[in-house]
Amino acid sequence: MAKIQDVARCAGVGLGTVSRVLNNEKGVSEETRANVLKAIEMLNYKRNSLGVSLRKNKNMIVALLVPIIDHPFFSKLAYFIEDELDKNGYSVIVSSSQSRQSKEYAMIEKLKRKDVDGIIFVTHYDYKDEELSKFPVVSIDRHFDDVPFVTSDNFDSSVKACEWLVGKGCEKIAYIGGKTLVESEVMERERAYRTVMEKHGLPVIVKSEVIKHGEEGPLVEALFEENDGLDGVFASGDAMTNMIISHCEKNNINIPEDLKVVSYDGVEMKTGELKNKIAFIAQPIEQLARESVKVLLGKINNEKVALRTQIAASFLKYED
Amino acid sequence: MAKIQDVARCAGVGLGTVSRVLNNEKGVSEETRANVLKAIEMLNYKRNSLGVSLRKNKNMIVALLVPIIDHPFFSKLAYFIEDELDKNGYSVIVSSSQSRQSKEYAMIEKLKRKDVDGIIFVTHYDYKDEELSKFPVVSIDRHFDDVPFVTSDNFDSSVKACEWLVGKGCEKIAYIGGKTLVESEVMERERAYRTVMEKHGLPVIVKSEVIKHGEEGPLVEALFEENDGLDGVFASGDAMTNMIISHCEKNNINIPEDLKVVSYDGVEMKTGELKNKIAFIAQPIEQLARESVKVLLGKINNEKVALRTQIAASFLKYED
DNA sequence: CTGAAAGCGCTTACAG
DNA sequence: CTGAAAGCGCTTACAG
C-alpha cells in the first residue's frame, strides 16, 4: 500500500506538499499540484485515515446509543441521524444498550478513549457524576445536569391531546405510561394530563410504573381491572397502545365508541383495522435527529450550544 | 489528558513496560505491574485508541451497509450483527445506502482508507471490478465473484411453500417479486416456483421486474389485471404481500378462501386481522447476522473462509 | 523482567 | 510556493 512518502518521492516533492494537495489547500503551484496528482494516480494512493486521526486527534465518528435499534422509533432516528452526520463527513456507530447500563458505560469509555468523537444518547439511566457535560454528548428526551438535550414538546402536545378527549365528551380518562428512572421529558405527558383533568374537574387516574420493554401488558390489565367504565385513555407510547388494543379486542370494548384512545408516538402502532380510530401525537423524529446532530457537532467544535432544544410535536386526530 | 509517557514517568518505568501492563501481557513482575497500575489510577490515564489503531493498522470497526436501516429486516439484522461484533470487541458503523450506489462506493473507499476494518453488505448492485474479494467484505444474500456470502436456503424453503400451495388445491398460482440487477439468491425463489409448477403441470405465471422500494403496488395491480382467477400467490417479500393484501381488501377477495398467499420474510407484514391467514417463510435473521460476522472476522484475521454459507429458512404455515 | 529506540502515516508550524 | 523536521500516542522487536 503506497503511503504519502512514496507519493512525495514519485512526484519529487516534499511530504508537506503532498499533504497540501491531498487537503485541497491553497498555496500550491498548479504545476506541482498536477505532478502530485499524477503520482497519486500512478501509485493508486489512498490516504490512510488512521494517520490522519492520530494527528488530528479526531476520527470523524460519532456514536448513537439507543435502547434497541430494532424498534421503529429508534431505527428511524438512526436513519436521519446517519443522514445528517454523513452530510457533515461523519460516520455513526450504532449501539443497542439493551437497557444494560454497562453497555452505556462501555460507550462512554470509548468516548474517553477517542474511539468516537461524540455520543448521541437515548437512555433511561442517570449520569450525574460522570462529568458527561465535559465531553461532546447530546441526550434525546432525557435531561442530566449540563448535558445538552433535544426533545419534542411533550407538555403542549399532551395538553392538546387531553383537551381533545375532554372535548369528545370523555369523563373518565386515564393516563398510562412507563416511568423512567431519571427526570425525563416524558414525565411532561403525565403532568399535562393532570393539568387538564384538574382544570375540568375530572378524576385523575394514573397508571405509571417503571417497566421494561415488553412488560406493558400487565400494566394495561391492571389499569382496566382497577378502573371500571373508562371512556378515554391517554397512552404514553405505542407499545402501551398496542396492549390497550389487545385488551379491547379480548373484552369487546369498541374503539372509539366505548373508549377513545390517544397514543403518543404513532410510529409502531399495529393499527390495522384501527387505523383512523386512534388519535396520536407524532414525534418529529426527523427533526429530533437532525437537531441532535447539529447540537453535537456544535459541542465537538467547541461552540456554545443551547442546553435545551425543543421541537414541536404534532397532534393528529382521526377523521370522524 | 495523561499519555503513556506520563504514566511511565510517574511509575518510574519505561514506555514498553506500561504498554505491557496495559495489554495484560505476561512477563512483568508483580511489583512493577502494581506500580504502573497505581500510576494509571493516579493520573486517571485512559489509553488513546487513535495511537493503538495507527500502530496496529486496525481500528476494530466494521461497517454494515444496508439499503435502509429503518426497515424491520435490516434493523433486526443490525441488532444481531452489533451484538455479535460487540462480543468480539468490534463496533459497527451503520450506513443506509438509500439504494444509491455512490453511498456504497463511499463505504468501500472508507474500507480502503482503513476507516473500517471490514464491511458486511446488503446490496442490489454489482461489484465485479472492485477487487472486493481482496478486502474483508461479506455479502448477505447477494453473490459476486469471490466475495464470501451468507444466505438462507431460498430454494428449498420456496419449494416447500409452493408445494404447500399445490397441496391446498391451488391450480393457478402466481409468483411475484422484485428483480435484482445482480445474480442473487433471491432468484432461487422464482426458480423454485417454476420447478414446482412444472412438476405438477401447472401454469407458470411470473410477475418479476426491477423495482424500487415502494413501487410494489403497480406490479401487484398488473399481476391481477393480467391474470383472472388466481387462487394462489407466492410473494417474494413482505412489501409485495402488503400490496396484495391491499388489493384483496379493495376487490373483495378473501384470503385465504379465494386466494392463498405465501410470503417470503414475514417480519414486516401488516398482518392485523390477516394474521394466521397468510403463510410465510421466515428468514433466519439472527443466524444470518451472526454467521456473517463470523465469516467477516475470519476474513479480517486472514483465515480461510467459505465462499458460501447457507442457513436453513423455515416455512411456517397458518393453522387451519 | 525491563528500557531505549524505531516506526505506524499523517499534518503542521517553521524557515526559507 | 516548498521542504525538512517534529510530533500525534501507541506497540514491538531488540538488546540487555
GROMACS .gro file of C-alpha atoms in nm, chain B residues 3-174:
model
  172
  323LYS     CA    1  -0.048   0.982   2.799
  324ILE     CA    2   0.157   0.670   2.825
  325GLN     CA    3   0.470   0.877   2.864
  326ASP     CA    4   0.330   1.040   3.177
  327VAL     CA    5   0.240   0.706   3.328
  328ALA     CA    6   0.589   0.574   3.259
  329ARG     CA    7   0.750   0.872   3.424
  330CYS     CA    8   0.515   0.862   3.720
  331ALA     CA    9   0.577   0.491   3.774
  332GLY     CA   10   0.949   0.525   3.707
  333VAL     CA   11   0.949   0.268   3.428
  334GLY     CA   12   0.987   0.259   3.051
  335LEU     CA   13   0.719   0.307   2.789
  336GLY     CA   14   0.721  -0.055   2.689
  337THR     CA   15   0.651  -0.169   3.039
  338VAL     CA   16   0.343   0.046   3.067
  339SER     CA   17   0.225  -0.088   2.735
  340ARG     CA   18   0.275  -0.442   2.857
  341VAL     CA   19   0.069  -0.380   3.166
  342LEU     CA   20  -0.200  -0.212   2.960
  343ASN     CA   21  -0.222  -0.515   2.738
  344ASN     CA   22  -0.213  -0.764   3.020
  345GLU     CA   23   0.096  -0.926   2.888
  346LYS     CA   24   0.293  -1.180   3.087
  347GLY     CA   25   0.649  -1.108   3.173
  348VAL     CA   26   0.605  -0.813   3.407
  349SER     CA   27   0.695  -0.852   3.773
  350GLU     CA   28   0.410  -0.816   4.014
  351GLU     CA   29   0.581  -0.524   4.180
  352THR     CA   30   0.631  -0.331   3.859
  353ARG     CA   31   0.278  -0.407   3.747
  354ALA     CA   32   0.142  -0.274   4.075
  355ASN     CA   33   0.341   0.046   4.040
  356VAL     CA   34   0.221   0.103   3.688
  357LEU     CA   35  -0.138   0.033   3.786
  358LYS     CA   36  -0.105   0.281   4.068
  359ALA     CA   37   0.028   0.547   3.833
  360ILE     CA   38  -0.256   0.479   3.588
  361GLU     CA   39  -0.502   0.520   3.869
  362MET     CA   40  -0.341   0.837   4.000
  363LEU     CA   41  -0.327   1.007   3.664
  364ASN     CA   42  -0.667   0.875   3.561
  365TYR     CA   43  -0.500   0.756   3.245
  366LYS     CA   44  -0.707   0.624   2.953
  367ARG     CA   45  -0.538   0.455   2.662
  368ASN     CA   46  -0.590   0.658   2.346
  369SER     CA   47  -0.726   0.431   2.077
  370LEU     CA   48  -0.605   0.651   1.795
  371GLY     CA   49  -0.245   0.565   1.873
  372VAL     CA   50  -0.325   0.197   1.902
  373SER     CA   51  -0.513   0.197   1.574
  374LEU     CA   52  -0.232   0.358   1.379
  375ARG     CA   53   0.022   0.127   1.527
  376LYS     CA   54  -0.184  -0.186   1.472
  377ASN     CA   55  -0.327  -0.072   1.141
  378LYS     CA   56  -0.670  -0.170   1.263
  379ASN     CA   57  -0.938   0.016   1.449
  380MET     CA   58  -1.181  -0.255   1.547
  381ILE     CA   59  -1.466  -0.108   1.350
  382VAL     CA   60  -1.677  -0.284   1.090
  383ALA     CA   61  -1.936  -0.126   0.861
  384LEU     CA   62  -2.281  -0.259   0.798
  385LEU     CA   63  -2.423  -0.137   0.470
  386VAL     CA   64  -2.797  -0.185   0.421
  387PRO     CA   65  -3.046  -0.029   0.181
  388ILE     CA   66  -3.219   0.141   0.472
  389ILE     CA   67  -3.188   0.088   0.845
  390ASP     CA   68  -3.546   0.192   0.908
  391HIS     CA   69  -3.687  -0.139   0.796
  392PRO     CA   70  -3.764  -0.432   1.026
  393PHE     CA   71  -3.549  -0.681   0.841
  394PHE     CA   72  -3.242  -0.461   0.835
  395SER     CA   73  -3.276  -0.322   1.183
  396LYS     CA   74  -3.310  -0.674   1.320
  397LEU     CA   75  -3.005  -0.770   1.122
  398ALA     CA   76  -2.821  -0.467   1.258
  399TYR     CA   77  -2.918  -0.557   1.610
  400PHE     CA   78  -2.776  -0.907   1.596
  401ILE     CA   79  -2.472  -0.806   1.397
  402GLU     CA   80  -2.387  -0.544   1.655
  403ASP     CA   81  -2.438  -0.794   1.932
  404GLU     CA   82  -2.209  -1.047   1.770
  405LEU     CA   83  -1.944  -0.790   1.682
  406ASP     CA   84  -1.955  -0.645   2.031
  407LYS     CA   85  -1.878  -0.987   2.174
  408ASN     CA   86  -1.565  -0.981   1.963
  409GLY     CA   87  -1.461  -0.632   2.063
  410TYR     CA   88  -1.576  -0.462   1.744
  411SER     CA   89  -1.804  -0.167   1.690
  412VAL     CA   90  -2.031  -0.128   1.391
  413ILE     CA   91  -2.083   0.171   1.167
  414VAL     CA   92  -2.429   0.153   1.016
  415SER     CA   93  -2.494   0.313   0.682
  416SER     CA   94  -2.815   0.326   0.481
  417SER     CA   95  -2.727   0.328   0.115
  418GLN     CA   96  -3.076   0.452   0.028
  419SER     CA   97  -3.019   0.244  -0.281
  420ARG     CA   98  -2.764   0.492  -0.405
  421GLN     CA   99  -2.456   0.315  -0.529
  422SER     CA  100  -2.249   0.626  -0.464
  423LYS     CA  101  -2.308   0.575  -0.095
  424GLU     CA  102  -2.189   0.218  -0.124
  425TYR     CA  103  -1.876   0.326  -0.306
  426ALA     CA  104  -1.813   0.580  -0.034
  427MET     CA  105  -1.808   0.299   0.220
  428ILE     CA  106  -1.574   0.089   0.007
  429GLU     CA  107  -1.349   0.391  -0.005
  430LYS     CA  108  -1.355   0.408   0.373
  431LEU     CA  109  -1.256   0.045   0.382
  432LYS     CA  110  -0.958   0.115   0.162
  433ARG     CA  111  -0.864   0.411   0.375
  434LYS     CA  112  -0.882   0.198   0.686
  435ASP     CA  113  -1.171   0.386   0.836
  436VAL     CA  114  -1.326   0.045   0.881
  437ASP     CA  115  -1.170  -0.298   0.905
  438GLY     CA  116  -1.438  -0.470   0.702
  439ILE     CA  117  -1.784  -0.445   0.552
  440ILE     CA  118  -2.099  -0.651   0.576
  441PHE     CA  119  -2.305  -0.573   0.274
  442VAL     CA  120  -2.665  -0.596   0.166
  443THR     CA  121  -2.673  -0.453  -0.180
  444HIS     CA  122  -2.867  -0.463  -0.503
  445TYR     CA  123  -2.572  -0.357  -0.713
  446ASP     CA  124  -2.295  -0.541  -0.875
  447TYR     CA  125  -1.927  -0.511  -0.792
  448LYS     CA  126  -1.731  -0.703  -1.046
  449ASP     CA  127  -1.421  -0.493  -1.094
  450GLU     CA  128  -1.372  -0.356  -0.748
  451GLU     CA  129  -1.138  -0.628  -0.629
  452LEU     CA  130  -1.370  -0.651  -0.335
  453SER     CA  131  -1.261  -1.004  -0.259
  454LYS     CA  132  -0.916  -0.874  -0.171
  455PHE     CA  133  -1.067  -0.694   0.125
  456PRO     CA  134  -1.262  -0.816   0.427
  457VAL     CA  135  -1.609  -0.798   0.279
  458VAL     CA  136  -1.905  -1.026   0.330
  459SER     CA  137  -2.229  -1.010   0.138
  460ILE     CA  138  -2.569  -1.112   0.263
  461ASP     CA  139  -2.791  -1.284   0.007
  462ARG     CA  140  -2.616  -1.141  -0.299
  463HIS     CA  141  -2.329  -1.308  -0.471
  464PHE     CA  142  -2.028  -1.157  -0.650
  465ASP     CA  143  -1.713  -1.315  -0.778
  466ASP     CA  144  -1.507  -1.425  -0.486
  467VAL     CA  145  -1.679  -1.231  -0.211
  468PRO     CA  146  -1.799  -1.467   0.060
  469PHE     CA  147  -2.171  -1.456   0.118
  470VAL     CA  148  -2.422  -1.575   0.370
  471THR     CA  149  -2.770  -1.667   0.264
  472SER     CA  150  -3.075  -1.850   0.376
  473ASP     CA  151  -3.190  -2.153   0.188
  474ASN     CA  152  -3.411  -1.976  -0.063
  475PHE     CA  153  -3.465  -2.267  -0.297
  476ASP     CA  154  -3.563  -2.541  -0.057
  477SER     CA  155  -3.794  -2.330   0.151
  478SER     CA  156  -3.957  -2.190  -0.161
  479VAL     CA  157  -4.018  -2.539  -0.292
  480LYS     CA  158  -4.191  -2.626   0.032
  481ALA     CA  159  -4.404  -2.315   0.010
  482CYS     CA  160  -4.509  -2.383  -0.347
  483GLU     CA  161  -4.578  -2.747  -0.278
  484TRP     CA  162  -4.797  -2.640   0.007
  485LEU     CA  163  -5.000  -2.416  -0.223
  486VAL     CA  164  -5.043  -2.703  -0.464
  487GLY     CA  165  -5.137  -2.935  -0.180
  488LYS     CA  166  -5.403  -2.686  -0.077
  489GLY     CA  167  -5.564  -2.733  -0.415
  490CYS     CA  168  -5.446  -2.418  -0.587
  491GLU     CA  169  -5.434  -2.452  -0.963
  492LYS     CA  170  -5.350  -2.104  -1.078
  493ILE     CA  171  -5.056  -1.991  -0.873
  494ALA     CA  172  -4.851  -1.682  -0.948
   0.00000   0.00000   0.00000
